[in-house]
mmCIF file of C-alpha atoms in Angstrom:
data_model
loop_
_atom_site.group_PDB
_atom_site.id
_atom_site.type_symbol
_atom_site.label_atom_id
_atom_site.label_comp_id
_atom_site.label_asym_id
_atom_site.label_seq_id
_atom_site.Cartn_x
_atom_site.Cartn_y
_atom_site.Cartn_z
ATOM 1 C CA MET A 799 0.000 0.000 0.000
ATOM 2 C CA ARG A 800 2.819 2.430 0.843
ATOM 3 C CA ARG A 801 4.619 1.580 -2.385
ATOM 4 C CA TYR A 802 1.444 2.217 -4.365
ATOM 5 C CA ALA A 803 1.054 5.644 -2.724
ATOM 6 C CA ARG A 804 4.659 6.592 -3.551
ATOM 7 C CA CYS A 805 4.146 5.645 -7.214
ATOM 8 C CA MET A 806 1.088 7.872 -7.372
ATOM 9 C CA THR A 807 2.962 10.963 -6.063
ATOM 10 C CA THR A 808 3.461 13.446 -8.916
ATOM 11 C CA ASP A 809 5.749 15.862 -7.049
ATOM 12 C CA PRO A 810 8.580 14.196 -5.090
ATOM 13 C CA SER A 811 9.096 17.384 -3.087
ATOM 14 C CA ALA A 812 5.507 17.606 -1.938
ATOM 15 C CA SER A 813 5.009 17.189 1.800
ATOM 16 C CA PRO A 814 2.399 14.763 3.211
ATOM 17 C CA ALA A 815 0.274 17.742 4.187
ATOM 18 C CA THR A 816 0.142 19.195 0.675
ATOM 19 C CA ALA A 817 0.265 16.046 -1.481
ATOM 20 C CA PRO A 818 -2.950 15.122 -3.326
ATOM 21 C CA ALA A 819 -5.253 12.661 -1.566
ATOM 22 C CA ALA A 820 -4.623 10.026 -4.228
ATOM 23 C CA ALA A 821 -0.911 10.205 -3.417
ATOM 24 C CA ARG A 822 -1.502 9.300 0.203
ATOM 25 C CA ARG A 823 -3.827 6.324 -0.223
ATOM 26 C CA ALA A 824 -4.754 3.738 -2.812
ATOM 27 C CA PRO A 825 -8.248 3.852 -4.290
ATOM 28 C CA ALA A 826 -10.816 1.715 -2.491
ATOM 29 C CA GLY A 827 -10.889 -1.838 -3.785
ATOM 30 C CA ALA A 828 -7.445 -1.612 -5.375
ATOM 31 C CA ALA A 829 -5.927 -4.295 -3.126
ATOM 32 C CA VAL A 830 -5.868 -7.847 -4.467
ATOM 33 C CA LEU A 831 -7.214 -10.403 -2.000
ATOM 34 C CA ARG A 832 -4.762 -13.239 -1.442
ATOM 35 C CA GLU A 833 -6.326 -16.634 -1.980
ATOM 36 C CA ASP A 834 -4.148 -18.291 0.682
ATOM 37 C CA VAL A 835 -5.457 -15.830 3.271
ATOM 38 C CA THR A 836 -9.046 -16.465 2.152
ATOM 39 C CA GLU A 837 -8.564 -20.216 2.533
ATOM 40 C CA ALA A 838 -6.942 -19.783 5.948
ATOM 41 C CA ILE A 839 -9.984 -17.807 7.094
ATOM 42 C CA ARG A 840 -12.378 -20.451 5.781
ATOM 43 C CA GLU A 841 -10.469 -23.180 7.617
ATOM 44 C CA ALA A 842 -10.519 -21.076 10.774
ATOM 45 C CA VAL A 843 -14.303 -20.715 10.505
ATOM 46 C CA VAL A 844 -14.740 -24.490 10.377
ATOM 47 C CA GLU A 845 -12.526 -24.922 13.437
ATOM 48 C CA GLU A 846 -14.210 -22.076 15.312
ATOM 49 C CA LEU A 847 -17.685 -23.452 14.580
ATOM 50 C CA ALA A 848 -16.648 -26.847 15.880
ATOM 51 C CA ALA A 849 -15.229 -25.245 19.024
ATOM 52 C CA VAL A 850 -17.866 -22.669 19.997
ATOM 53 C CA GLY A 851 -20.832 -22.863 17.592
ATOM 54 C CA PHE A 852 -22.347 -20.114 15.454
ATOM 55 C CA SER A 853 -23.888 -17.991 18.218
ATOM 56 C CA ARG A 854 -20.606 -17.620 20.160
ATOM 57 C CA MET A 855 -18.389 -17.370 17.108
ATOM 58 C CA SER A 856 -16.848 -13.945 16.496
ATOM 59 C CA ILE A 857 -14.839 -12.256 13.775
ATOM 60 C CA GLU A 858 -12.094 -11.669 16.367
ATOM 61 C CA GLY A 859 -11.905 -15.379 17.167
ATOM 62 C CA ILE A 860 -11.829 -16.311 13.489
ATOM 63 C CA ALA A 861 -9.081 -13.794 12.735
ATOM 64 C CA ARG A 862 -7.014 -14.952 15.698
ATOM 65 C CA ARG A 863 -7.333 -18.591 14.684
ATOM 66 C CA ALA A 864 -6.438 -17.773 11.058
ATOM 67 C CA GLY A 865 -3.458 -15.649 12.116
ATOM 68 C CA VAL A 866 -4.741 -12.525 10.340
ATOM 69 C CA GLY A 867 -6.155 -9.164 11.348
ATOM 70 C CA LYS A 868 -9.909 -8.509 11.562
ATOM 71 C CA THR A 869 -9.626 -6.229 8.536
ATOM 72 C CA ALA A 870 -8.624 -9.208 6.378
ATOM 73 C CA VAL A 871 -11.896 -10.909 7.296
ATOM 74 C CA TYR A 872 -14.043 -7.807 6.793
ATOM 75 C CA ARG A 873 -12.483 -7.189 3.371
ATOM 76 C CA ARG A 874 -14.017 -10.473 2.253
ATOM 77 C CA TRP A 875 -17.259 -10.740 4.265
ATOM 78 C CA LYS A 876 -19.213 -8.003 5.986
ATOM 79 C CA SER A 877 -20.396 -10.185 8.886
ATOM 80 C CA LYS A 878 -19.990 -13.649 10.357
ATOM 81 C CA LEU A 879 -23.394 -14.566 8.931
ATOM 82 C CA HIS A 880 -22.279 -13.807 5.378
ATOM 83 C CA LEU A 881 -19.056 -15.725 5.995
ATOM 84 C CA VAL A 882 -20.895 -18.808 7.214
ATOM 85 C CA LEU A 883 -23.519 -18.633 4.465
ATOM 86 C CA ASP A 884 -20.735 -18.488 1.899
ATOM 87 C CA LEU A 885 -19.194 -21.556 3.483
ATOM 88 C CA VAL A 886 -22.485 -23.452 3.660
ATOM 89 C CA GLY A 887 -23.241 -22.467 0.084
ATOM 90 C CA ALA A 888 -20.254 -24.522 -1.021
ATOM 91 C CA PHE A 889 -22.053 -27.644 0.220
ATOM 92 C CA ALA A 890 -25.513 -26.733 -1.085
ATOM 93 C CA VAL A 891 -27.020 -28.429 -4.116
ATOM 94 C CA ASP A 892 -27.345 -25.203 -6.099
ATOM 95 C CA GLY A 893 -25.633 -25.640 -9.452
ATOM 96 C CA LEU A 894 -25.930 -29.439 -9.517
ATOM 97 C CA PRO A 895 -27.858 -30.941 -12.451
ATOM 98 C CA VAL A 896 -31.400 -32.164 -11.843
ATOM 99 C CA PRO A 897 -31.402 -35.997 -11.613
ATOM 100 C CA ALA A 898 -32.481 -37.566 -14.907
ATOM 101 C CA THR A 899 -32.542 -41.323 -14.327
ATOM 102 C CA GLY A 900 -35.689 -41.906 -16.387
ATOM 103 C CA SER A 901 -37.936 -42.772 -13.427
ATOM 104 C CA LEU A 902 -39.409 -40.914 -10.471
ATOM 105 C CA TYR A 903 -37.995 -43.462 -8.043
ATOM 106 C CA GLY A 904 -34.509 -43.108 -9.508
ATOM 107 C CA ASP A 905 -34.659 -39.308 -9.429
ATOM 108 C CA VAL A 906 -35.888 -39.169 -5.823
ATOM 109 C CA ARG A 907 -33.298 -41.725 -4.778
ATOM 110 C CA ALA A 908 -30.542 -39.663 -6.444
ATOM 111 C CA LEU A 909 -31.752 -36.501 -4.682
ATOM 112 C CA LEU A 910 -31.697 -38.287 -1.322
ATOM 113 C CA GLU A 911 -28.163 -39.534 -1.998
ATOM 114 C CA VAL A 912 -26.934 -36.005 -2.740
ATOM 115 C CA MET A 913 -28.642 -34.470 0.284
ATOM 116 C CA SER A 914 -27.429 -37.226 2.601
ATOM 117 C CA HIS A 915 -23.878 -36.521 1.457
ATOM 118 C CA VAL A 916 -24.346 -32.771 2.054
ATOM 119 C CA LEU A 917 -25.780 -33.286 5.542
ATOM 120 C CA ARG A 918 -22.918 -35.617 6.506
ATOM 121 C CA HIS A 919 -20.334 -32.892 5.962
ATOM 122 C CA PRO A 920 -19.076 -31.534 9.322
ATOM 123 C CA VAL A 921 -19.605 -27.910 8.240
ATOM 124 C CA ALA A 922 -23.253 -28.508 7.372
ATOM 125 C CA SER A 923 -23.995 -30.600 10.454
ATOM 126 C CA ALA A 924 -22.369 -28.013 12.739
ATOM 127 C CA VAL A 925 -23.747 -24.871 11.113
ATOM 128 C CA ILE A 926 -27.253 -25.575 9.844
ATOM 129 C CA PRO A 927 -28.931 -26.213 13.240
ATOM 130 C CA ASP A 928 -27.434 -23.007 14.677
ATOM 131 C CA LEU A 929 -28.444 -21.026 11.601
ATOM 132 C CA LEU A 930 -32.030 -22.248 11.843
ATOM 133 C CA VAL A 931 -32.189 -21.116 15.470
ATOM 134 C CA GLU A 932 -30.879 -17.673 14.473
ATOM 135 C CA ALA A 933 -33.294 -17.568 11.514
ATOM 136 C CA ALA A 934 -36.261 -18.030 13.864
ATOM 137 C CA ARG A 935 -35.259 -14.804 15.645
ATOM 138 C CA ASN A 936 -34.106 -12.687 12.716
ATOM 139 C CA PRO A 937 -36.050 -12.296 9.418
ATOM 140 C CA GLU A 938 -32.911 -11.099 7.590
ATOM 141 C CA ILE A 939 -31.042 -14.237 8.587
ATOM 142 C CA ALA A 940 -34.087 -16.344 7.653
ATOM 143 C CA ASP A 941 -34.086 -14.872 4.122
ATOM 144 C CA ALA A 942 -30.355 -15.441 3.747
ATOM 145 C CA VAL A 943 -30.579 -19.045 4.983
ATOM 146 C CA ARG A 944 -33.521 -19.723 2.696
ATOM 147 C CA GLY A 945 -31.563 -18.484 -0.278
ATOM 148 C CA ALA A 946 -28.399 -20.398 0.597
ATOM 149 C CA LEU A 947 -29.997 -23.714 1.530
ATOM 150 C CA LEU A 948 -33.377 -24.033 -0.159
ATOM 151 C CA ASP A 949 -33.224 -22.453 -3.618
ATOM 152 C CA GLY A 950 -31.132 -25.227 -5.151
ATOM 153 C CA GLN A 951 -33.232 -27.937 -3.510
ATOM 154 C CA ARG A 952 -36.447 -26.350 -4.813
ATOM 155 C CA ARG A 953 -35.028 -26.213 -8.331
ATOM 156 C CA MET A 954 -34.155 -29.914 -8.188
ATOM 157 C CA ALA A 955 -37.591 -30.824 -6.791
ATOM 158 C CA GLU A 956 -39.328 -28.849 -9.540
ATOM 159 C CA GLY A 957 -37.256 -30.627 -12.186
ATOM 160 C CA ILE A 958 -37.972 -34.063 -10.716
ATOM 161 C CA VAL A 959 -41.720 -33.419 -10.458
ATOM 162 C CA SER A 960 -42.032 -31.936 -13.944
ATOM 163 C CA GLY A 961 -40.205 -34.965 -15.406
ATOM 164 C CA ALA A 962 -42.493 -37.368 -13.527
ATOM 165 C CA VAL A 963 -45.608 -35.484 -14.695
ATOM 166 C CA ALA A 964 -44.406 -35.669 -18.301
ATOM 167 C CA ARG A 965 -43.913 -39.452 -17.950
ATOM 168 C CA GLY A 966 -47.351 -39.885 -16.389
ATOM 169 C CA GLU A 967 -45.971 -40.959 -13.005
ATOM 170 C CA LEU A 968 -47.469 -38.017 -11.109
ATOM 171 C CA PRO A 969 -50.605 -35.891 -11.609
ATOM 172 C CA GLY A 970 -50.062 -32.398 -12.984
ATOM 173 C CA SER A 971 -51.279 -30.882 -9.704
ATOM 174 C CA THR A 972 -48.347 -32.309 -7.699
ATOM 175 C CA ASP A 973 -46.697 -29.642 -5.544
ATOM 176 C CA PRO A 974 -42.859 -29.752 -5.787
ATOM 177 C CA GLY A 975 -42.630 -28.159 -2.333
ATOM 178 C CA ARG A 976 -44.587 -31.009 -0.804
ATOM 179 C CA ALA A 977 -42.396 -33.510 -2.620
ATOM 180 C CA LEU A 978 -39.323 -31.818 -1.178
ATOM 181 C CA ASP A 979 -40.805 -31.867 2.330
ATOM 182 C CA LEU A 980 -41.568 -35.583 2.085
ATOM 183 C CA ALA A 981 -38.050 -36.364 0.898
ATOM 184 C CA ILE A 982 -35.787 -34.027 2.878
ATOM 185 C CA GLY A 983 -37.781 -33.705 6.122
ATOM 186 C CA PRO A 984 -37.193 -37.284 7.372
ATOM 187 C CA LEU A 985 -33.601 -37.238 6.129
ATOM 188 C CA TYR A 986 -32.801 -34.003 7.968
ATOM 189 C CA TRP A 987 -34.477 -35.270 11.135
ATOM 190 C CA ARG A 988 -32.535 -38.532 11.120
ATOM 191 C CA GLN A 989 -29.094 -37.162 10.179
ATOM 192 C CA VAL A 990 -28.999 -33.725 11.810
ATOM 193 C CA VAL A 991 -31.433 -33.865 14.734
ATOM 194 C CA VAL A 992 -31.287 -37.507 15.868
ATOM 195 C CA ARG A 993 -27.799 -38.025 14.358
ATOM 196 C CA ASP A 994 -28.552 -41.620 13.477
ATOM 197 C CA ASP A 995 -26.850 -43.584 10.725
ATOM 198 C CA VAL A 996 -28.293 -43.448 7.227
ATOM 199 C CA ASP A 997 -27.464 -46.382 4.976
ATOM 200 C CA ARG A 998 -28.487 -47.392 1.459
ATOM 201 C CA THR A 999 -31.415 -49.447 2.714
ATOM 202 C CA TYR A 1000 -32.862 -46.454 4.566
ATOM 203 C CA LEU A 1001 -32.528 -44.237 1.469
ATOM 204 C CA ASP A 1002 -34.180 -46.922 -0.688
ATOM 205 C CA GLU A 1003 -37.122 -47.198 1.706
ATOM 206 C CA LEU A 1004 -37.427 -43.431 2.080
ATOM 207 C CA ALA A 1005 -37.541 -43.006 -1.710
ATOM 208 C CA ARG A 1006 -40.380 -45.541 -1.914
ATOM 209 C CA SER A 1007 -42.219 -43.768 0.920
ATOM 210 C CA VAL A 1008 -41.930 -40.444 -0.926
ATOM 211 C CA LEU A 1009 -43.476 -41.994 -4.047
ATOM 212 C CA ALA A 1010 -46.312 -43.466 -1.974
ATOM 213 C CA GLY A 1011 -46.900 -40.126 -0.255
ATOM 214 C CA LEU A 1012 -47.111 -38.334 -3.605
ATOM 215 C CA GLY A 1013 -49.525 -40.907 -5.003
ATOM 216 C CA ALA A 1014 -47.183 -41.983 -7.769
ATOM 217 C CA THR A 1015 -48.598 -44.407 -10.305
ATOM 218 C CA THR A 1016 -45.350 -46.428 -10.414
ATOM 219 C CA ALA A 1017 -42.748 -47.467 -7.870
#
């Protein structure tokens, strides 16, 4: 930063008091964010969440654990909520292709497999319950959590239902939101709340239960 300011000085004899403002500081946003620092902060967040949870986590604690100043964190995220949502977003299903196995059962089973994998990740299992508690108290957090966690899942559910309707496996009035509730609700309860094991047999049976609950014409 100092070197940048010296390069911008047009008159070497100018004193700090009389030099133009641009000569004394770099324009906002000119600094390049180092990727190694960003990764160190992300790793520190995971460790801090495991140690103290979301509600007690602080930017100061994250910075200390990452070995950087608080400014380095705030340059990248404006709050701990945005930092955590960014981290959780990396394990969300947004951006993944909609399952296209050729059958409703296969598509639902594939969705359950993906979501089970997401929920098994230590970041998701540590963060999501705390975020949901915060979301119940703060509408802004609720909107942010909904966007980070649910948008991708809704898109996949809509794709699965529309494919099943086109194949004649589901009636045209089927609500994708209800389909998502039937599929993800039990899975979330078992993996995140009860913290019980989920094996292939459970996912197979849950997929069949979802089809039965939706009134599918085929299994």
